[in-house]
Amino acid sequence: MFYSRSITVPPNTAEVNAVEQTIDLSHGVITRVIFRPRPGHASLLHVRVFHRRHQIFPENADDDLHGDADPVEWPEWYEMFESPFTLTIFAWNDDDTYSHTFDIAFAVIPKYAALPYVMVSAISELVSSLTRRLLFFRRK
């Protein structure tokens, strides 16, 4: 399952007054996270994602997701096996003039499917890495 939200944050929204939005997921494992700020943010929009009052994305409590236009995405392994399967997104905007919008998405698959998925991804990455190395050594 793929879950996504577009969230707009008004100008002058301080961190202490962050916009809060929840997203209901399903039982399973989050295997991919995609954060895409819309162009023009100049890194003035900030986002943190929590599960049960614990910050999970980014993992460091002092960090937040931000950027201008390039999407930030990564493979993940975050298990969600106990209800509620809800994430809370907090976002604030340091821009004093413009509202800013971002998209955030989570891929969730059942645990029985997640383990084979991760194993195939790891093997694929290993083969790709070995292929690149072989090509590098052949050029020399």
mmCIF file of N, CA and C in Angstrom:
data_model
loop_
_atom_site.group_PDB
_atom_site.id
_atom_site.type_symbol
_atom_site.label_atom_id
_atom_site.label_comp_id
_atom_site.label_asym_id
_atom_site.label_seq_id
_atom_site.Cartn_x
_atom_site.Cartn_y
_atom_site.Cartn_z
ATOM 1 N N MET A 1 0.837 -1.170 0.000
ATOM 2 C CA MET A 1 0.000 0.000 0.000
ATOM 3 C C MET A 1 0.886 1.239 0.000
ATOM 4 N N PHE A 2 0.416 2.247 -0.660
ATOM 5 C CA PHE A 2 1.148 3.505 -0.751
ATOM 6 C C PHE A 2 0.258 4.602 -0.199
ATOM 7 N N TYR A 3 0.766 5.349 0.771
ATOM 8 C CA TYR A 3 0.004 6.404 1.426
ATOM 9 C C TYR A 3 0.719 7.728 1.221
ATOM 10 N N SER A 4 -0.038 8.771 0.870
ATOM 11 C CA SER A 4 0.612 10.064 0.653
ATOM 12 C C SER A 4 -0.291 11.208 1.102
ATOM 13 N N ARG A 5 0.350 12.338 1.356
ATOM 14 C CA ARG A 5 -0.351 13.555 1.748
ATOM 15 C C ARG A 5 0.353 14.743 1.119
ATOM 16 N N SER A 6 -0.411 15.750 0.765
ATOM 17 C CA SER A 6 0.110 17.065 0.402
ATOM 18 C C SER A 6 -0.323 17.993 1.514
ATOM 19 N N ILE A 7 0.629 18.724 2.065
ATOM 20 C CA ILE A 7 0.340 19.587 3.208
ATOM 21 C C ILE A 7 0.863 20.983 2.899
ATOM 22 N N THR A 8 0.023 21.978 3.128
ATOM 23 C CA THR A 8 0.404 23.372 2.941
ATOM 24 C C THR A 8 0.538 24.026 4.303
ATOM 25 N N VAL A 9 1.634 24.762 4.477
ATOM 26 C CA VAL A 9 1.912 25.429 5.749
ATOM 27 C C VAL A 9 1.925 26.939 5.501
ATOM 28 N N PRO A 10 1.099 27.695 6.245
ATOM 29 C CA PRO A 10 1.040 29.152 6.054
ATOM 30 C C PRO A 10 2.358 29.840 6.431
ATOM 31 N N PRO A 11 2.549 31.072 5.934
ATOM 32 C CA PRO A 11 3.759 31.809 6.313
ATOM 33 C C PRO A 11 3.775 32.095 7.812
ATOM 34 N N ASN A 12 4.985 32.326 8.336
ATOM 35 C CA ASN A 12 5.172 32.663 9.760
ATOM 36 C C ASN A 12 4.587 31.628 10.707
ATOM 37 N N THR A 13 4.680 30.363 10.346
ATOM 38 C CA THR A 13 4.239 29.298 11.252
ATOM 39 C C THR A 13 5.463 28.827 12.019
ATOM 40 N N ALA A 14 5.520 29.197 13.291
ATOM 41 C CA ALA A 14 6.666 28.844 14.130
ATOM 42 C C ALA A 14 6.626 27.364 14.496
ATOM 43 N N GLU A 15 7.784 26.835 14.871
ATOM 44 C CA GLU A 15 7.862 25.423 15.249
ATOM 45 C C GLU A 15 6.916 25.092 16.403
ATOM 46 N N VAL A 16 6.783 25.995 17.360
ATOM 47 C CA VAL A 16 5.898 25.734 18.505
ATOM 48 C C VAL A 16 4.427 25.716 18.104
ATOM 49 N N ASN A 17 4.095 26.290 16.939
ATOM 50 C CA ASN A 17 2.721 26.291 16.417
ATOM 51 C C ASN A 17 2.615 25.470 15.137
ATOM 52 N N ALA A 18 3.453 24.457 15.011
ATOM 53 C CA ALA A 18 3.527 23.672 13.779
ATOM 54 C C ALA A 18 2.164 23.123 13.364
ATOM 55 N N VAL A 19 1.963 23.078 12.052
ATOM 56 C CA VAL A 19 0.780 22.432 11.492
ATOM 57 C C VAL A 19 0.899 20.949 11.790
ATOM 58 N N GLU A 20 -0.169 20.362 12.284
ATOM 59 C CA GLU A 20 -0.170 18.942 12.646
ATOM 60 C C GLU A 20 -1.192 18.208 11.788
ATOM 61 N N GLN A 21 -0.738 17.153 11.134
ATOM 62 C CA GLN A 21 -1.647 16.346 10.322
ATOM 63 C C GLN A 21 -1.326 14.872 10.531
ATOM 64 N N THR A 22 -2.360 14.061 10.631
ATOM 65 C CA THR A 22 -2.143 12.628 10.804
ATOM 66 C C THR A 22 -2.397 11.900 9.490
ATOM 67 N N ILE A 23 -1.771 10.747 9.378
ATOM 68 C CA ILE A 23 -1.976 9.879 8.224
ATOM 69 C C ILE A 23 -2.104 8.454 8.749
ATOM 70 N N ASP A 24 -3.205 7.825 8.416
ATOM 71 C CA ASP A 24 -3.456 6.453 8.845
ATOM 72 C C ASP A 24 -2.850 5.485 7.842
ATOM 73 N N LEU A 25 -2.039 4.592 8.360
ATOM 74 C CA LEU A 25 -1.411 3.569 7.531
ATOM 75 C C LEU A 25 -2.035 2.221 7.865
ATOM 76 N N SER A 26 -1.482 1.167 7.324
ATOM 77 C CA SER A 26 -1.970 -0.174 7.620
ATOM 78 C C SER A 26 -0.917 -0.940 8.413
ATOM 79 N N HIS A 27 -1.334 -2.045 8.954
ATOM 80 C CA HIS A 27 -0.447 -2.971 9.660
ATOM 81 C C HIS A 27 0.627 -3.426 8.686
ATOM 82 N N GLY A 28 1.904 -3.351 9.089
ATOM 83 C CA GLY A 28 2.973 -3.814 8.214
ATOM 84 C C GLY A 28 4.275 -3.094 8.464
ATOM 85 N N VAL A 29 5.097 -3.029 7.433
ATOM 86 C CA VAL A 29 6.421 -2.435 7.518
ATOM 87 C C VAL A 29 6.511 -1.279 6.517
ATOM 88 N N ILE A 30 6.935 -0.103 7.010
ATOM 89 C CA ILE A 30 7.211 1.005 6.106
ATOM 90 C C ILE A 30 8.545 0.677 5.426
ATOM 91 N N THR A 31 8.519 0.539 4.101
ATOM 92 C CA THR A 31 9.731 0.151 3.373
ATOM 93 C C THR A 31 10.323 1.286 2.537
ATOM 94 N N ARG A 32 9.588 2.390 2.394
ATOM 95 C CA ARG A 32 10.119 3.528 1.647
ATOM 96 C C ARG A 32 9.422 4.786 2.135
ATOM 97 N N VAL A 33 10.229 5.871 2.214
ATOM 98 C CA VAL A 33 9.706 7.186 2.589
ATOM 99 C C VAL A 33 10.130 8.158 1.500
ATOM 100 N N ILE A 34 9.184 8.993 1.070
ATOM 101 C CA ILE A 34 9.474 10.008 0.052
ATOM 102 C C ILE A 34 8.979 11.345 0.582
ATOM 103 N N PHE A 35 9.885 12.317 0.639
ATOM 104 C CA PHE A 35 9.558 13.678 1.043
ATOM 105 C C PHE A 35 9.903 14.576 -0.128
ATOM 106 N N ARG A 36 8.899 15.320 -0.628
ATOM 107 C CA ARG A 36 9.144 16.178 -1.789
ATOM 108 C C ARG A 36 8.618 17.581 -1.521
ATOM 109 N N PRO A 37 9.546 18.504 -1.195
ATOM 110 C CA PRO A 37 9.120 19.894 -1.084
ATOM 111 C C PRO A 37 8.858 20.444 -2.484
ATOM 112 N N ARG A 38 7.872 21.299 -2.610
ATOM 113 C CA ARG A 38 7.615 21.933 -3.903
ATOM 114 C C ARG A 38 8.672 23.019 -4.137
ATOM 115 N N PRO A 39 9.023 23.311 -5.380
ATOM 116 C CA PRO A 39 10.073 24.306 -5.658
ATOM 117 C C PRO A 39 9.759 25.670 -5.041
ATOM 118 N N GLY A 40 10.815 26.352 -4.606
ATOM 119 C CA GLY A 40 10.663 27.704 -4.091
ATOM 120 C C GLY A 40 10.712 27.826 -2.582
ATOM 121 N N HIS A 41 10.930 26.740 -1.877
ATOM 122 C CA HIS A 41 10.932 26.778 -0.412
ATOM 123 C C HIS A 41 12.160 27.443 0.175
ATOM 124 N N ALA A 42 13.275 27.357 -0.520
ATOM 125 C CA ALA A 42 14.558 27.877 -0.027
ATOM 126 C C ALA A 42 14.874 27.310 1.360
ATOM 127 N N SER A 43 14.480 26.074 1.589
ATOM 128 C CA SER A 43 14.716 25.373 2.870
ATOM 129 C C SER A 43 14.068 26.062 4.063
ATOM 130 N N LEU A 44 12.987 26.801 3.825
ATOM 131 C CA LEU A 44 12.292 27.491 4.915
ATOM 132 C C LEU A 44 11.165 26.656 5.515
ATOM 133 N N LEU A 45 10.810 25.566 4.855
ATOM 134 C CA LEU A 45 9.778 24.653 5.350
ATOM 135 C C LEU A 45 10.469 23.500 6.064
ATOM 136 N N HIS A 46 9.929 23.113 7.213
ATOM 137 C CA HIS A 46 10.546 22.055 8.020
ATOM 138 C C HIS A 46 9.487 21.019 8.390
ATOM 139 N N VAL A 47 9.889 19.743 8.397
ATOM 140 C CA VAL A 47 8.943 18.651 8.641
ATOM 141 C C VAL A 47 9.575 17.602 9.549
ATOM 142 N N ARG A 48 8.763 17.103 10.482
ATOM 143 C CA ARG A 48 9.134 15.963 11.320
ATOM 144 C C ARG A 48 7.962 14.995 11.347
ATOM 145 N N VAL A 49 8.286 13.699 11.409
ATOM 146 C CA VAL A 49 7.256 12.663 11.431
ATOM 147 C C VAL A 49 7.396 11.862 12.724
ATOM 148 N N PHE A 50 6.258 11.666 13.390
ATOM 149 C CA PHE A 50 6.227 10.972 14.675
ATOM 150 C C PHE A 50 5.303 9.758 14.612
ATOM 151 N N HIS A 51 5.664 8.765 15.409
ATOM 152 C CA HIS A 51 4.785 7.621 15.648
ATOM 153 C C HIS A 51 4.666 7.492 17.159
ATOM 154 N N ARG A 52 3.467 7.655 17.668
ATOM 155 C CA ARG A 52 3.230 7.591 19.118
ATOM 156 C C ARG A 52 4.138 8.537 19.904
ATOM 157 N N ARG A 53 4.193 9.749 19.501
ATOM 158 C CA ARG A 53 4.971 10.799 20.187
ATOM 159 C C ARG A 53 6.482 10.583 20.137
ATOM 160 N N HIS A 54 6.920 9.665 19.297
ATOM 161 C CA HIS A 54 8.354 9.410 19.126
ATOM 162 C C HIS A 54 8.732 9.807 17.700
ATOM 163 N N GLN A 55 9.713 10.708 17.556
ATOM 164 C CA GLN A 55 10.126 11.132 16.227
ATOM 165 C C GLN A 55 10.836 9.987 15.514
ATOM 166 N N ILE A 56 10.315 9.647 14.315
ATOM 167 C CA ILE A 56 10.923 8.553 13.553
ATOM 168 C C ILE A 56 11.611 9.026 12.280
ATOM 169 N N PHE A 57 11.167 10.144 11.701
ATOM 170 C CA PHE A 57 11.797 10.676 10.486
ATOM 171 C C PHE A 57 11.970 12.170 10.623
ATOM 172 N N PRO A 58 13.157 12.718 10.522
ATOM 173 C CA PRO A 58 14.405 11.982 10.584
ATOM 174 C C PRO A 58 14.623 11.418 11.986
ATOM 175 N N GLU A 59 15.531 10.491 12.105
ATOM 176 C CA GLU A 59 15.724 9.795 13.382
ATOM 177 C C GLU A 59 16.286 10.694 14.478
ATOM 178 N N ASN A 60 17.156 11.629 14.128
ATOM 179 C CA ASN A 60 17.737 12.519 15.135
ATOM 180 C C ASN A 60 16.711 13.561 15.560
ATOM 181 N N ALA A 61 16.490 13.674 16.855
ATOM 182 C CA ALA A 61 15.455 14.557 17.390
ATOM 183 C C ALA A 61 15.688 16.022 17.048
ATOM 184 N N ASP A 62 16.916 16.438 16.832
ATOM 185 C CA ASP A 62 17.199 17.836 16.525
ATOM 186 C C ASP A 62 17.108 18.149 15.035
ATOM 187 N N ASP A 63 16.899 17.145 14.210
ATOM 188 C CA ASP A 63 16.855 17.334 12.761
ATOM 189 C C ASP A 63 15.417 17.433 12.265
ATOM 190 N N ASP A 64 15.283 17.919 11.030
ATOM 191 C CA ASP A 64 13.990 17.930 10.355
ATOM 192 C C ASP A 64 14.238 17.750 8.867
ATOM 193 N N LEU A 65 13.190 17.367 8.167
ATOM 194 C CA LEU A 65 13.267 17.250 6.713
ATOM 195 C C LEU A 65 13.020 18.642 6.135
ATOM 196 N N HIS A 66 13.860 19.065 5.206
ATOM 197 C CA HIS A 66 13.682 20.355 4.549
ATOM 198 C C HIS A 66 14.418 20.315 3.219
ATOM 199 N N GLY A 67 14.234 21.319 2.431
ATOM 200 C CA GLY A 67 14.882 21.375 1.133
ATOM 201 C C GLY A 67 14.187 22.375 0.254
ATOM 202 N N ASP A 68 14.511 22.369 -1.036
ATOM 203 C CA ASP A 68 13.892 23.332 -1.928
ATOM 204 C C ASP A 68 13.040 22.655 -2.994
ATOM 205 N N ALA A 69 13.611 21.774 -3.774
ATOM 206 C CA ALA A 69 12.828 21.161 -4.842
ATOM 207 C C ALA A 69 13.137 19.680 -5.022
ATOM 208 N N ASP A 70 14.341 19.271 -4.650
ATOM 209 C CA ASP A 70 14.727 17.887 -4.870
ATOM 210 C C ASP A 70 14.050 16.967 -3.868
ATOM 211 N N PRO A 71 13.467 15.889 -4.346
ATOM 212 C CA PRO A 71 12.867 14.939 -3.410
ATOM 213 C C PRO A 71 13.928 14.251 -2.565
ATOM 214 N N VAL A 72 13.558 13.941 -1.365
ATOM 215 C CA VAL A 72 14.408 13.171 -0.466
ATOM 216 C C VAL A 72 13.677 11.857 -0.255
ATOM 217 N N GLU A 73 14.322 10.750 -0.600
ATOM 218 C CA GLU A 73 13.677 9.458 -0.392
ATOM 219 C C GLU A 73 14.714 8.438 0.010
ATOM 220 N N TRP A 74 14.252 7.439 0.739
ATOM 221 C CA TRP A 74 15.177 6.419 1.213
ATOM 222 C C TRP A 74 14.424 5.130 1.495
ATOM 223 N N PRO A 75 15.146 3.996 1.400
ATOM 224 C CA PRO A 75 14.555 2.731 1.823
ATOM 225 C C PRO A 75 14.472 2.735 3.347
ATOM 226 N N GLU A 76 13.490 2.075 3.872
ATOM 227 C CA GLU A 76 13.258 2.107 5.319
ATOM 228 C C GLU A 76 12.826 0.725 5.785
ATOM 229 N N TRP A 77 12.917 0.496 7.062
ATOM 230 C CA TRP A 77 12.362 -0.699 7.698
ATOM 231 C C TRP A 77 11.821 -0.259 9.055
ATOM 232 N N TYR A 78 10.575 0.179 9.061
ATOM 233 C CA TYR A 78 9.945 0.611 10.306
ATOM 234 C C TYR A 78 8.668 -0.211 10.475
ATOM 235 N N GLU A 79 8.650 -1.049 11.505
ATOM 236 C CA GLU A 79 7.531 -1.965 11.708
ATOM 237 C C GLU A 79 6.385 -1.275 12.436
ATOM 238 N N MET A 80 5.183 -1.491 11.919
ATOM 239 C CA MET A 80 3.963 -0.959 12.535
ATOM 240 C C MET A 80 3.015 -2.143 12.745
ATOM 241 N N PHE A 81 3.131 -2.763 13.922
ATOM 242 C CA PHE A 81 2.356 -3.970 14.182
ATOM 243 C C PHE A 81 1.318 -3.810 15.278
ATOM 244 N N GLU A 82 1.346 -2.686 15.997
ATOM 245 C CA GLU A 82 0.356 -2.455 17.038
ATOM 246 C C GLU A 82 -0.444 -1.210 16.698
ATOM 247 N N SER A 83 -1.743 -1.322 16.852
ATOM 248 C CA SER A 83 -2.618 -0.194 16.599
ATOM 249 C C SER A 83 -2.357 0.882 17.646
ATOM 250 N N PRO A 84 -2.448 2.134 17.323
ATOM 251 C CA PRO A 84 -2.881 2.704 16.046
ATOM 252 C C PRO A 84 -1.736 2.750 15.031
ATOM 253 N N PHE A 85 -2.093 2.610 13.777
ATOM 254 C CA PHE A 85 -1.122 2.649 12.681
ATOM 255 C C PHE A 85 -1.113 4.053 12.084
ATOM 256 N N THR A 86 -0.965 5.028 12.948
ATOM 257 C CA THR A 86 -1.065 6.431 12.562
ATOM 258 C C THR A 86 0.266 7.146 12.763
ATOM 259 N N LEU A 87 0.650 7.922 11.760
ATOM 260 C CA LEU A 87 1.808 8.797 11.881
ATOM 261 C C LEU A 87 1.304 10.230 12.011
ATOM 262 N N THR A 88 2.031 11.025 12.771
ATOM 263 C CA THR A 88 1.694 12.436 12.921
ATOM 264 C C THR A 88 2.810 13.251 12.293
ATOM 265 N N ILE A 89 2.421 14.151 11.409
ATOM 266 C CA ILE A 89 3.366 14.991 10.687
ATOM 267 C C ILE A 89 3.261 16.404 11.246
ATOM 268 N N PHE A 90 4.402 16.947 11.672
ATOM 269 C CA PHE A 90 4.472 18.320 12.159
ATOM 270 C C PHE A 90 5.291 19.121 11.156
ATOM 271 N N ALA A 91 4.775 20.279 10.735
ATOM 272 C CA ALA A 91 5.474 21.107 9.755
ATOM 273 C C ALA A 91 5.364 22.576 10.143
ATOM 274 N N TRP A 92 6.460 23.289 9.940
ATOM 275 C CA TRP A 92 6.445 24.725 10.184
ATOM 276 C C TRP A 92 7.165 25.434 9.052
ATOM 277 N N ASN A 93 6.915 26.749 8.949
ATOM 278 C CA ASN A 93 7.369 27.517 7.804
ATOM 279 C C ASN A 93 8.006 28.818 8.302
ATOM 280 N N ASP A 94 9.312 28.975 8.061
ATOM 281 C CA ASP A 94 10.035 30.175 8.473
ATOM 282 C C ASP A 94 9.867 31.344 7.503
ATOM 283 N N ASP A 95 9.209 31.100 6.373
ATOM 284 C CA ASP A 95 9.013 32.171 5.387
ATOM 285 C C ASP A 95 7.993 33.171 5.932
ATOM 286 N N ASP A 96 8.305 34.460 5.830
ATOM 287 C CA ASP A 96 7.386 35.469 6.356
ATOM 288 C C ASP A 96 6.383 35.968 5.319
ATOM 289 N N THR A 97 6.471 35.423 4.081
ATOM 290 C CA THR A 97 5.609 35.933 3.017
ATOM 291 C C THR A 97 4.716 34.867 2.382
ATOM 292 N N TYR A 98 5.269 33.688 2.122
ATOM 293 C CA TYR A 98 4.554 32.695 1.318
ATOM 294 C C TYR A 98 4.227 31.414 2.086
ATOM 295 N N SER A 99 3.083 30.842 1.734
ATOM 296 C CA SER A 99 2.766 29.484 2.180
ATOM 297 C C SER A 99 3.621 28.520 1.361
ATOM 298 N N HIS A 100 3.907 27.359 1.928
ATOM 299 C CA HIS A 100 4.673 26.361 1.195
ATOM 300 C C HIS A 100 4.006 24.998 1.351
ATOM 301 N N THR A 101 4.088 24.217 0.283
ATOM 302 C CA THR A 101 3.454 22.907 0.236
ATOM 303 C C THR A 101 4.518 21.838 0.018
ATOM 304 N N PHE A 102 4.303 20.690 0.641
ATOM 305 C CA PHE A 102 5.180 19.550 0.419
ATOM 306 C C PHE A 102 4.328 18.299 0.298
ATOM 307 N N ASP A 103 4.905 17.292 -0.321
ATOM 308 C CA ASP A 103 4.265 15.983 -0.438
ATOM 309 C C ASP A 103 5.106 15.007 0.372
ATOM 310 N N ILE A 104 4.428 14.099 1.041
ATOM 311 C CA ILE A 104 5.136 13.063 1.784
ATOM 312 C C ILE A 104 4.404 11.750 1.551
ATOM 313 N N ALA A 105 5.158 10.669 1.380
ATOM 314 C CA ALA A 105 4.554 9.381 1.054
ATOM 315 C C ALA A 105 5.292 8.255 1.765
ATOM 316 N N PHE A 106 4.539 7.192 2.041
ATOM 317 C CA PHE A 106 5.072 6.028 2.742
ATOM 318 C C PHE A 106 4.587 4.771 2.034
ATOM 319 N N ALA A 107 5.516 3.865 1.742
ATOM 320 C CA ALA A 107 5.154 2.562 1.192
ATOM 321 C C ALA A 107 5.120 1.569 2.354
ATOM 322 N N VAL A 108 3.992 0.882 2.500
ATOM 323 C CA VAL A 108 3.819 -0.088 3.590
ATOM 324 C C VAL A 108 3.434 -1.428 2.972
ATOM 325 N N ILE A 109 4.174 -2.458 3.374
ATOM 326 C CA ILE A 109 3.818 -3.795 2.911
ATOM 327 C C ILE A 109 3.718 -4.724 4.122
ATOM 328 N N PRO A 110 2.934 -5.799 3.993
ATOM 329 C CA PRO A 110 2.828 -6.750 5.111
ATOM 330 C C PRO A 110 4.185 -7.364 5.423
ATOM 331 N N LYS A 111 4.411 -7.733 6.673
ATOM 332 C CA LYS A 111 5.720 -8.254 7.077
ATOM 333 C C LYS A 111 6.093 -9.509 6.290
ATOM 334 N N TYR A 112 5.121 -10.375 6.013
ATOM 335 C CA TYR A 112 5.450 -11.599 5.278
ATOM 336 C C TYR A 112 5.988 -11.282 3.887
ATOM 337 N N ALA A 113 5.599 -10.143 3.328
ATOM 338 C CA ALA A 113 6.106 -9.742 2.015
ATOM 339 C C ALA A 113 7.343 -8.867 2.133
ATOM 340 N N ALA A 114 7.521 -8.211 3.278
ATOM 341 C CA ALA A 114 8.636 -7.269 3.440
ATOM 342 C C ALA A 114 9.985 -7.963 3.457
ATOM 343 N N LEU A 115 10.075 -9.074 4.160
ATOM 344 C CA LEU A 115 11.366 -9.755 4.269
ATOM 345 C C LEU A 115 11.873 -10.227 2.897
ATOM 346 N N PRO A 116 11.062 -10.914 2.089
ATOM 347 C CA PRO A 116 11.544 -11.269 0.747
ATOM 348 C C PRO A 116 11.878 -10.035 -0.096
ATOM 349 N N TYR A 117 11.087 -8.971 0.056
ATOM 350 C CA TYR A 117 11.329 -7.727 -0.683
ATOM 351 C C TYR A 117 12.714 -7.170 -0.342
ATOM 352 N N VAL A 118 13.040 -7.119 0.945
ATOM 353 C CA VAL A 118 14.330 -6.590 1.387
ATOM 354 C C VAL A 118 15.463 -7.489 0.908
ATOM 355 N N MET A 119 15.267 -8.794 0.969
ATOM 356 C CA MET A 119 16.316 -9.718 0.524
ATOM 357 C C MET A 119 16.584 -9.556 -0.976
ATOM 358 N N VAL A 120 15.542 -9.462 -1.768
ATOM 359 C CA VAL A 120 15.709 -9.276 -3.214
ATOM 360 C C VAL A 120 16.371 -7.935 -3.496
ATOM 361 N N SER A 121 15.980 -6.883 -2.773
ATOM 362 C CA SER A 121 16.598 -5.568 -2.962
ATOM 363 C C SER A 121 18.079 -5.610 -2.618
ATOM 364 N N ALA A 122 18.433 -6.284 -1.530
ATOM 365 C CA ALA A 122 19.844 -6.373 -1.122
ATOM 366 C C ALA A 122 20.655 -7.154 -2.150
ATOM 367 N N ILE A 123 20.119 -8.258 -2.644
ATOM 368 C CA ILE A 123 20.824 -9.058 -3.652
ATOM 369 C C ILE A 123 20.974 -8.254 -4.936
ATOM 370 N N SER A 124 19.928 -7.544 -5.320
ATOM 371 C CA SER A 124 19.991 -6.713 -6.523
ATOM 372 C C SER A 124 21.047 -5.632 -6.391
ATOM 373 N N GLU A 125 21.122 -4.992 -5.235
ATOM 374 C CA GLU A 125 22.127 -3.956 -5.013
ATOM 375 C C GLU A 125 23.532 -4.548 -5.019
ATOM 376 N N LEU A 126 23.694 -5.728 -4.440
ATOM 377 C CA LEU A 126 25.000 -6.397 -4.422
ATOM 378 C C LEU A 126 25.451 -6.720 -5.850
ATOM 379 N N VAL A 127 24.552 -7.278 -6.652
ATOM 380 C CA VAL A 127 24.885 -7.614 -8.041
ATOM 381 C C VAL A 127 25.233 -6.339 -8.815
ATOM 382 N N SER A 128 24.476 -5.287 -8.604
ATOM 383 C CA SER A 128 24.745 -4.016 -9.273
ATOM 384 C C SER A 128 26.121 -3.475 -8.884
ATOM 385 N N SER A 129 26.437 -3.546 -7.603
ATOM 386 C CA SER A 129 27.740 -3.076 -7.118
ATOM 387 C C SER A 129 28.876 -3.892 -7.714
ATOM 388 N N LEU A 130 28.713 -5.211 -7.740
ATOM 389 C CA LEU A 130 29.743 -6.074 -8.315
ATOM 390 C C LEU A 130 29.914 -5.812 -9.806
ATOM 391 N N THR A 131 28.824 -5.581 -10.500
ATOM 392 C CA THR A 131 28.882 -5.294 -11.930
ATOM 393 C C THR A 131 29.648 -4.008 -12.183
ATOM 394 N N ARG A 132 29.384 -2.980 -11.390
ATOM 395 C CA ARG A 132 30.105 -1.715 -11.548
ATOM 396 C C ARG A 132 31.602 -1.911 -11.302
ATOM 397 N N ARG A 133 31.953 -2.699 -10.307
ATOM 398 C CA ARG A 133 33.367 -2.948 -10.007
ATOM 399 C C ARG A 133 34.045 -3.711 -11.136
ATOM 400 N N LEU A 134 33.332 -4.722 -11.668
ATOM 401 C CA LEU A 134 33.916 -5.479 -12.773
ATOM 402 C C LEU A 134 34.148 -4.588 -13.986
ATOM 403 N N LEU A 135 33.194 -3.718 -14.280
ATOM 404 C CA LEU A 135 33.344 -2.799 -15.413
ATOM 405 C C LEU A 135 34.498 -1.841 -15.167
ATOM 406 N N PHE A 136 34.673 -1.386 -13.945
ATOM 407 C CA PHE A 136 35.764 -0.477 -13.594
ATOM 408 C C PHE A 136 37.109 -1.149 -13.825
ATOM 409 N N PHE A 137 37.255 -2.388 -13.370
ATOM 410 C CA PHE A 137 38.537 -3.091 -13.512
ATOM 411 C C PHE A 137 38.816 -3.486 -14.971
ATOM 412 N N ARG A 138 37.784 -3.716 -15.750
ATOM 413 C CA ARG A 138 37.984 -4.066 -17.149
ATOM 414 C C ARG A 138 38.515 -2.875 -17.955
ATOM 415 N N ARG A 139 38.167 -1.660 -17.534
ATOM 416 C CA ARG A 139 38.605 -0.457 -18.258
ATOM 417 C C ARG A 139 40.090 -0.218 -18.058
ATOM 418 N N LYS A 140 40.651 -0.688 -16.975
ATOM 419 C CA LYS A 140 42.063 -0.412 -16.681
ATOM 420 C C LYS A 140 42.994 -1.259 -17.489
#
